[in-house]
mmCIF file of C-alpha atoms in Angstrom:
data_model
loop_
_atom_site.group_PDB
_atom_site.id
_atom_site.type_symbol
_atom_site.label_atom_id
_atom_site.label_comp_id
_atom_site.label_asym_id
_atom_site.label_seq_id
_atom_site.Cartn_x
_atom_site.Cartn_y
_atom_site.Cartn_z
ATOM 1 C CA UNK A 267 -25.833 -22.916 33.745
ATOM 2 C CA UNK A 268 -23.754 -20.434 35.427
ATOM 3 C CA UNK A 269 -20.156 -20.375 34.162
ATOM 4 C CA UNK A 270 -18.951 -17.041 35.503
ATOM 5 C CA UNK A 271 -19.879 -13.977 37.483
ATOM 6 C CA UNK A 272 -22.552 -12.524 35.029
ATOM 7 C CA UNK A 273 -21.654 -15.110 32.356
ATOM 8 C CA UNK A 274 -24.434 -17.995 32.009
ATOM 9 C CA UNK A 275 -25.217 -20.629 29.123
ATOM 10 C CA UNK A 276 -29.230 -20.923 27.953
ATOM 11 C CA UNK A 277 -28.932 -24.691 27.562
ATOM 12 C CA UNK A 278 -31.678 -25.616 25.574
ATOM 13 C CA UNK A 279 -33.204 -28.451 23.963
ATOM 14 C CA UNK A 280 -33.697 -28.599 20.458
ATOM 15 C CA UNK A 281 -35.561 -31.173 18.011
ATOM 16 C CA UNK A 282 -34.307 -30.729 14.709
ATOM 17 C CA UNK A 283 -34.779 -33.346 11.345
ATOM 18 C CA UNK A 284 -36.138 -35.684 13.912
ATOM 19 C CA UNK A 285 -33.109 -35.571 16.240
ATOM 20 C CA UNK A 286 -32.714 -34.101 19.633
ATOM 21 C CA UNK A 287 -29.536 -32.103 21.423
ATOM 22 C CA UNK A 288 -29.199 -29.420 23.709
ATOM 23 C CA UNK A 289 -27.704 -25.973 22.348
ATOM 24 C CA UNK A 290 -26.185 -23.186 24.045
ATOM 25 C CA UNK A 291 -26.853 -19.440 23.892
ATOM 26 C CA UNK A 292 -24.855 -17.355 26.432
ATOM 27 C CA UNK A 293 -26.253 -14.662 28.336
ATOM 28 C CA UNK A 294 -23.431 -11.686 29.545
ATOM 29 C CA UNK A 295 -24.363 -8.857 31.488
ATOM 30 C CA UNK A 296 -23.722 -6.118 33.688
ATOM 31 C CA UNK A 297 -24.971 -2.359 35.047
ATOM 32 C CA UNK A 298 -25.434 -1.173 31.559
ATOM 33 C CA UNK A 299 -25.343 -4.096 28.743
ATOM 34 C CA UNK A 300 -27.572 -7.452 28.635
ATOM 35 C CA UNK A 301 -26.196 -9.398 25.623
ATOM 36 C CA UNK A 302 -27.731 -12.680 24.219
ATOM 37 C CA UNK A 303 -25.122 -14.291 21.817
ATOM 38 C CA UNK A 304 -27.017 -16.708 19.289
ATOM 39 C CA UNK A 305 -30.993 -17.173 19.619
ATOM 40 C CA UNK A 306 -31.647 -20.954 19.203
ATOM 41 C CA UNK A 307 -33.621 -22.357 16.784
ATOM 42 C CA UNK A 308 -37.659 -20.732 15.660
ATOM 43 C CA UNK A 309 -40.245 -21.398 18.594
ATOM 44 C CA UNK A 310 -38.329 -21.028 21.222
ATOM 45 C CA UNK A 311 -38.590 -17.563 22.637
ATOM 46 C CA UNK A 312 -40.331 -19.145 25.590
ATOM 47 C CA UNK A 313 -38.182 -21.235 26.622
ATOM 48 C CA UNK A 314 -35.028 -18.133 25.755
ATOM 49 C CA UNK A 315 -37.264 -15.932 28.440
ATOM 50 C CA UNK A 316 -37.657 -18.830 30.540
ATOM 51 C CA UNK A 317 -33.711 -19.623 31.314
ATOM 52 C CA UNK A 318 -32.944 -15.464 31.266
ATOM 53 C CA UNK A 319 -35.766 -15.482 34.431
ATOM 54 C CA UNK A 320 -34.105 -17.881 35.652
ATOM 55 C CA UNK A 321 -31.018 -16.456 35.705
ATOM 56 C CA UNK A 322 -32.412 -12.996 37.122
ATOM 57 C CA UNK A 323 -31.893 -10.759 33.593
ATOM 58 C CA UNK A 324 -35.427 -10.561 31.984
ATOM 59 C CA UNK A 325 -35.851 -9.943 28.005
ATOM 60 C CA UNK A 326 -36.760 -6.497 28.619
ATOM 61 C CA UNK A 327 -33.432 -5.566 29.578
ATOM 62 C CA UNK A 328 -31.491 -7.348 26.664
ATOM 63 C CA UNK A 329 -29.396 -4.621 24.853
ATOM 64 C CA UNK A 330 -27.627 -6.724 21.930
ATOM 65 C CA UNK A 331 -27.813 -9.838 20.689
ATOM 66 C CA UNK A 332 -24.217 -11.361 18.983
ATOM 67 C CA UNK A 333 -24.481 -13.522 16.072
ATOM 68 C CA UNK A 334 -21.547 -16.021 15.923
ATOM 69 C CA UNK A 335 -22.619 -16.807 12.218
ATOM 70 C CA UNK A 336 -25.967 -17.809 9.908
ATOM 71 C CA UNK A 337 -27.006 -21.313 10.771
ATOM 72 C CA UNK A 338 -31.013 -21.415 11.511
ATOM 73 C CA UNK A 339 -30.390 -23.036 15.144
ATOM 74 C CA UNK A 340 -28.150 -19.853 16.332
ATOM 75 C CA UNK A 341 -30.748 -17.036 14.424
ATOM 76 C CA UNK A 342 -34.031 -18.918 14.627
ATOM 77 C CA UNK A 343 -35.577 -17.020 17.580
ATOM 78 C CA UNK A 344 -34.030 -13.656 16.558
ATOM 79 C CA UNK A 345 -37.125 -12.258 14.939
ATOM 80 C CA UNK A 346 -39.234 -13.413 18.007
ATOM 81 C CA UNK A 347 -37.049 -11.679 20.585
ATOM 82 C CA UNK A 348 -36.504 -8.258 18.824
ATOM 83 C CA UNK A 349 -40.482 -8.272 18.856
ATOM 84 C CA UNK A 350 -40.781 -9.456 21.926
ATOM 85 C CA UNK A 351 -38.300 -7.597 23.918
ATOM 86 C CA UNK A 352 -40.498 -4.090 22.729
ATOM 87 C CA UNK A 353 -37.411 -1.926 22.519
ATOM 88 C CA UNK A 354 -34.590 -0.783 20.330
ATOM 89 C CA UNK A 355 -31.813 -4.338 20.461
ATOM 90 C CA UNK A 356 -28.587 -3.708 18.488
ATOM 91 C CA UNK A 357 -27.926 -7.099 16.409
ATOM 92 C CA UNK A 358 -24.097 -8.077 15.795
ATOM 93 C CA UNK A 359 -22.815 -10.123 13.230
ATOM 94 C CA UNK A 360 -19.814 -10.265 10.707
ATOM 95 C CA UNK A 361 -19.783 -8.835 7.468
ATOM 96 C CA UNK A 362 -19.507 -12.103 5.480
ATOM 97 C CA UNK A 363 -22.704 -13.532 7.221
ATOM 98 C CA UNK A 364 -24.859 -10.047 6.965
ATOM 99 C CA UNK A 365 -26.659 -10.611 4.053
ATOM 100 C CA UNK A 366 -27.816 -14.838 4.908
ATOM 101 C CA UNK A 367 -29.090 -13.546 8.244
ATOM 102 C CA UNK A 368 -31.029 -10.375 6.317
ATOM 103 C CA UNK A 369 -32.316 -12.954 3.836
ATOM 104 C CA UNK A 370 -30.632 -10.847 0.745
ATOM 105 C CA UNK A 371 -28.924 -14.004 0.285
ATOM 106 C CA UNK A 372 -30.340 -17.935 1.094
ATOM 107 C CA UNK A 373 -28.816 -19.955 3.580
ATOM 108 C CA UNK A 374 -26.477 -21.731 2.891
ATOM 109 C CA UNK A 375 -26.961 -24.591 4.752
ATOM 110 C CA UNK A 376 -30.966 -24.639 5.270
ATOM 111 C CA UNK A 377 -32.095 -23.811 1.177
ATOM 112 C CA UNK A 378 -35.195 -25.275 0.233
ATOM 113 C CA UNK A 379 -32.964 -28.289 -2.005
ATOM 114 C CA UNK A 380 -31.591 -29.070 1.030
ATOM 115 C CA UNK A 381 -34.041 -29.089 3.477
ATOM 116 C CA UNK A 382 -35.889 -31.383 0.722
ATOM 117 C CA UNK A 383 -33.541 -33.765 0.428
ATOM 118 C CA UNK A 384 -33.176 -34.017 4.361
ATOM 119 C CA UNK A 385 -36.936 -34.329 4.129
ATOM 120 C CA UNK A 386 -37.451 -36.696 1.861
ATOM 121 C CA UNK A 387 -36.962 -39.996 3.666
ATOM 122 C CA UNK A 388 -39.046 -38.937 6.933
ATOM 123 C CA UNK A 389 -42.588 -39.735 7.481
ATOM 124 C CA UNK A 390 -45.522 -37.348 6.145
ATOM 125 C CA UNK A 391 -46.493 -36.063 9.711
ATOM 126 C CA UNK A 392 -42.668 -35.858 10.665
ATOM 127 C CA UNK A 393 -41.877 -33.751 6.996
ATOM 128 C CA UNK A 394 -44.803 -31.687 8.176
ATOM 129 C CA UNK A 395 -43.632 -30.900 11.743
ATOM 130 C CA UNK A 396 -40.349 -29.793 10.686
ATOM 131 C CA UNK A 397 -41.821 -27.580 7.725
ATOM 132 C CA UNK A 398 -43.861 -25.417 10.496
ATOM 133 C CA UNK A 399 -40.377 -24.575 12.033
ATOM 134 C CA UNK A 400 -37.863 -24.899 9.401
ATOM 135 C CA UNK A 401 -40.022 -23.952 6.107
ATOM 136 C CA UNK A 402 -39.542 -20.163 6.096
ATOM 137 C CA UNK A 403 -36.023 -19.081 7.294
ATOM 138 C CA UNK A 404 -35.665 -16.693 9.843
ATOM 139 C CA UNK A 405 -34.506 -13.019 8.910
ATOM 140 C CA UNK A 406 -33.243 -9.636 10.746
ATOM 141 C CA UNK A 407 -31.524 -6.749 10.136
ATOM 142 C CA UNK A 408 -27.917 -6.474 11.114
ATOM 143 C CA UNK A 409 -27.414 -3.162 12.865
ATOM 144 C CA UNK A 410 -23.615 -3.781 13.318
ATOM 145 C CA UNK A 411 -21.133 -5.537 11.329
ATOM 146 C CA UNK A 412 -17.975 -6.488 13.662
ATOM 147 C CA UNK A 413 -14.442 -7.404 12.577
ATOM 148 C CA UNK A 414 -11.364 -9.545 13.339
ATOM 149 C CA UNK A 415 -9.743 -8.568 16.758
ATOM 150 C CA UNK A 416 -12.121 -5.598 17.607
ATOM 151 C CA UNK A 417 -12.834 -5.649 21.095
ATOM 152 C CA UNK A 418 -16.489 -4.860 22.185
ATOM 153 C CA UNK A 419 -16.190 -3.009 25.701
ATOM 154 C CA UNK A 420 -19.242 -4.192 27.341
ATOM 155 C CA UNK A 421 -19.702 -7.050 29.785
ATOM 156 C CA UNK A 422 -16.007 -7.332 31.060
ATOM 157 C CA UNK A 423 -14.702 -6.953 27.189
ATOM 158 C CA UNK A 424 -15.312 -9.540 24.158
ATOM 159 C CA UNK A 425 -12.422 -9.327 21.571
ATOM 160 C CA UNK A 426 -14.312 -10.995 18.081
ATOM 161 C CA UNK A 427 -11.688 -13.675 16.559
ATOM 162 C CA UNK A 428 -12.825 -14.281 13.282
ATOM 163 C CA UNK A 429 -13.203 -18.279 12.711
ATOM 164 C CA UNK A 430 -14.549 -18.618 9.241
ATOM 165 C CA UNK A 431 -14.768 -22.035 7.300
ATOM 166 C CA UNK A 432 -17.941 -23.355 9.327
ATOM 167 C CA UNK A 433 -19.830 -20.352 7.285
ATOM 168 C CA UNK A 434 -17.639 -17.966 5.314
ATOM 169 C CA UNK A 435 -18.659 -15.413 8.476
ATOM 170 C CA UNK A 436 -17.995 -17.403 11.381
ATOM 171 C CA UNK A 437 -16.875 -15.478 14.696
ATOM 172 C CA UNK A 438 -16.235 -16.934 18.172
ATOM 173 C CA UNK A 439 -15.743 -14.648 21.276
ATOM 174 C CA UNK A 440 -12.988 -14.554 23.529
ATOM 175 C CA UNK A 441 -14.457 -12.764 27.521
ATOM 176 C CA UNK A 442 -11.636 -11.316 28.681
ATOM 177 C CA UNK A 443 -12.986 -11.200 32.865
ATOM 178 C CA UNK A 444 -13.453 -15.144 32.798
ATOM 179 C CA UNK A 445 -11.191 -16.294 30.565
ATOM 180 C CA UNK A 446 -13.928 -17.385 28.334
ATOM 181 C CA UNK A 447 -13.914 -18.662 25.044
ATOM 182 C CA UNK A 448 -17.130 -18.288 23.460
ATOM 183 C CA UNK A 449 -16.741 -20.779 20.748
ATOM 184 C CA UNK A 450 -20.155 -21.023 18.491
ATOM 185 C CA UNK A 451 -19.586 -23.990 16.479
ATOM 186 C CA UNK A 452 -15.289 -23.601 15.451
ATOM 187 C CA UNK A 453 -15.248 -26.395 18.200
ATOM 188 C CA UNK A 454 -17.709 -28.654 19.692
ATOM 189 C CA UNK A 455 -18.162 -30.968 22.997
ATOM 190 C CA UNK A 456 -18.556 -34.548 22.402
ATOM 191 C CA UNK A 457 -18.791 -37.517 25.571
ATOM 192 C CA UNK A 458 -16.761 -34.345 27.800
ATOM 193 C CA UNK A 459 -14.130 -34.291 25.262
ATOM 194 C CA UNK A 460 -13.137 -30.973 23.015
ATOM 195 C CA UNK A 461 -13.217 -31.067 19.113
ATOM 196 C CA UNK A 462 -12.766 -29.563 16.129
ATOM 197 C CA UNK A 463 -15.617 -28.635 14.233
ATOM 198 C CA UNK A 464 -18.755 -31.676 12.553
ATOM 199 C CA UNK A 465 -17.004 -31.734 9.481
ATOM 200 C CA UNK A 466 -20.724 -33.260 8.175
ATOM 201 C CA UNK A 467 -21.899 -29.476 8.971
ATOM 202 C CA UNK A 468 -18.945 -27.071 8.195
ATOM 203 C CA UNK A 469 -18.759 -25.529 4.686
ATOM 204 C CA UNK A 470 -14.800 -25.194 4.161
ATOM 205 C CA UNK A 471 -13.112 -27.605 6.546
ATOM 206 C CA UNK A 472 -9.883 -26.685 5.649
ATOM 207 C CA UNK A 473 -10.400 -23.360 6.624
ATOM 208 C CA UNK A 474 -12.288 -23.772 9.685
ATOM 209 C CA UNK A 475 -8.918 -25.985 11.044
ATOM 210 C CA UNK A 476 -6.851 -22.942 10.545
ATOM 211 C CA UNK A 477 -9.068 -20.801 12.323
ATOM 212 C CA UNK A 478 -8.560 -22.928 15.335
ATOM 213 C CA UNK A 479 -5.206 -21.400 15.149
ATOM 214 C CA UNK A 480 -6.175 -17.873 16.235
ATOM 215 C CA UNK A 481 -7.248 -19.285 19.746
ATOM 216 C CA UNK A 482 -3.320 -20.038 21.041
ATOM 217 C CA UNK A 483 -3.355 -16.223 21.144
ATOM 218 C CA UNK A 484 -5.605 -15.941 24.474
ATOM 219 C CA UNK A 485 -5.194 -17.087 27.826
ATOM 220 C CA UNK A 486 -8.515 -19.798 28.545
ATOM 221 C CA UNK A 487 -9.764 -21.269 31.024
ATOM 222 C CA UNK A 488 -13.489 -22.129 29.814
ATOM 223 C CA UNK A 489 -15.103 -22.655 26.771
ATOM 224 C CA UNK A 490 -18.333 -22.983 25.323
ATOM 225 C CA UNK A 491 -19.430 -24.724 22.950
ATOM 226 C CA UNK A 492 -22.988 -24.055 20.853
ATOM 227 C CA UNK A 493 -23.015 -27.902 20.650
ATOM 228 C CA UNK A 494 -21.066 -29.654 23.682
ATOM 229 C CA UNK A 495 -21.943 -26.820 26.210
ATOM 230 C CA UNK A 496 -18.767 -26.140 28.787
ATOM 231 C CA UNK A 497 -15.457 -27.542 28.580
ATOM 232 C CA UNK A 498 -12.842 -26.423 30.913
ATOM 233 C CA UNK A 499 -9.870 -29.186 31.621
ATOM 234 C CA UNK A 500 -6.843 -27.167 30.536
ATOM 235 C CA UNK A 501 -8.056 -25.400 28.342
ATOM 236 C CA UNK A 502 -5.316 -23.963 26.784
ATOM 237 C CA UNK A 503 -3.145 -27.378 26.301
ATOM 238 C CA UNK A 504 -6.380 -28.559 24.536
ATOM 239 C CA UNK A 505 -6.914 -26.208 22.395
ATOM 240 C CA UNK A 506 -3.135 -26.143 21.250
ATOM 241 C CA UNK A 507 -3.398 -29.289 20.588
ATOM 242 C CA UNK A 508 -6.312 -28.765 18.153
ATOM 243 C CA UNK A 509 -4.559 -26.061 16.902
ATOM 244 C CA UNK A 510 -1.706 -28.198 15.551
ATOM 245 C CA UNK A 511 -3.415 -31.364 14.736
ATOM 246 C CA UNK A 512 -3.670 -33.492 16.776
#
């Protein structure tokens, strides 16, 4: 879905513990940068290299791909596309997330206890299905750790805002040429209206409500959410409203 002038969401649909959504990688671009922030979940370079056709940028040209943080639907598709793309991609991700995505560390969120547990009730063929995907976690090198308030001058500009408390390395985006708030999951979309974070899948709530804090700083018009897609009805009032509370 186009969203800007060289700014378009990969909306697609994902089938995970027996449940099914649509999630949103964003594709920026311009003369000299194709960037891919978050990969979906494993299996679904296709379907990534599908919707970048589609929007006229093939996965040859992708230069970087931004991690907002660890989660296994946002770096599942990672190692297919660095294969797949057959060229040198620069991978972006905070510091406090590095070693989850490089596997030095587990996930925090998708460890085998946990995907057992979420297993354990579901049907044998059902378990099965969601082993093939989810049963070894996707891992990459990080080529580039980024930090709070640097601004990335490619695509019309990205400042990072660091939003941890989802994961402890949480980043959203801010576009500076549309106005857009690249999100991940600090917020979400649910029946058209903008929330905080799923409590049910954010590690320090607490601390992902004071991150929401750090978006009164910029001037949107748009954001996107991972989960939710686009939201853009004032924006800003919205999102100062989150910020305090209410």
């Amino acid at each position: 879905m186009k969203v800007a002038n060289h700014v378009e969401t990969l909306d697609l649909v994902m089938n995970m513990m027996g449940q099914q959504s649509v999630i949103h990688p964003i594709l920026l671009w311009d003369e000299d940068e194709v960037i891919l922030v978050d990969t979906g979940i494993p299996n679904q370079l296709g379907k990534i290299r599908e919707a970048m056709d589609k929007a006229g940028v093939h996965l040859h040209k992708l230069t970087k791909v931004i991690l907002t943080h660890q989660d296994i639907d946002h770096i599942g598709s990672l190692p297919e596309i660095l294969k797949a793309a057959n060229h040198k991609v620069e991978v972006l991700a905070h510091e406090e997330d590095k070693p989850y995505i490089e596997g030095e560390k587990p996930s925090l969120k998708m460890n085998p206890e946990r995907v057992a547990k979420m297993l354990e009730n579901l049907p044998e063929e059902q378990r099965q299905k969601i082993k093939a995907v989810f049963g070894t976690p996707p891992t990459a090198k990080v080529d580039r750790t980024v930090s709070d308030g640097e601004v990335l001058p490619y695509c019309g500009d990205l400042t990072v805002i660091f939003t941890p408390g989802h994961t402890p390395g949480h980043i959203s985006l801010y576009h500076h040429e549309s106005k857009t708030l690249i999100a991940g999951d600090a917020l979400v979309v649910i029946n058209g209206e903008l929330q905080g974070p799923m409590p049910q899948a954010t590690l320090d709530m607490a601390t992902a409500l004071q991150s929401l804090k750090k978006f009164k700083e910029f001037d949107v018009e748009t954001v996107i959410c991972y989960h939710g897609g686009v939201y853009n009805q004032n924006a800003n009032h919205r999102l100062g409203e989150l910020a305090d509370g209410e």
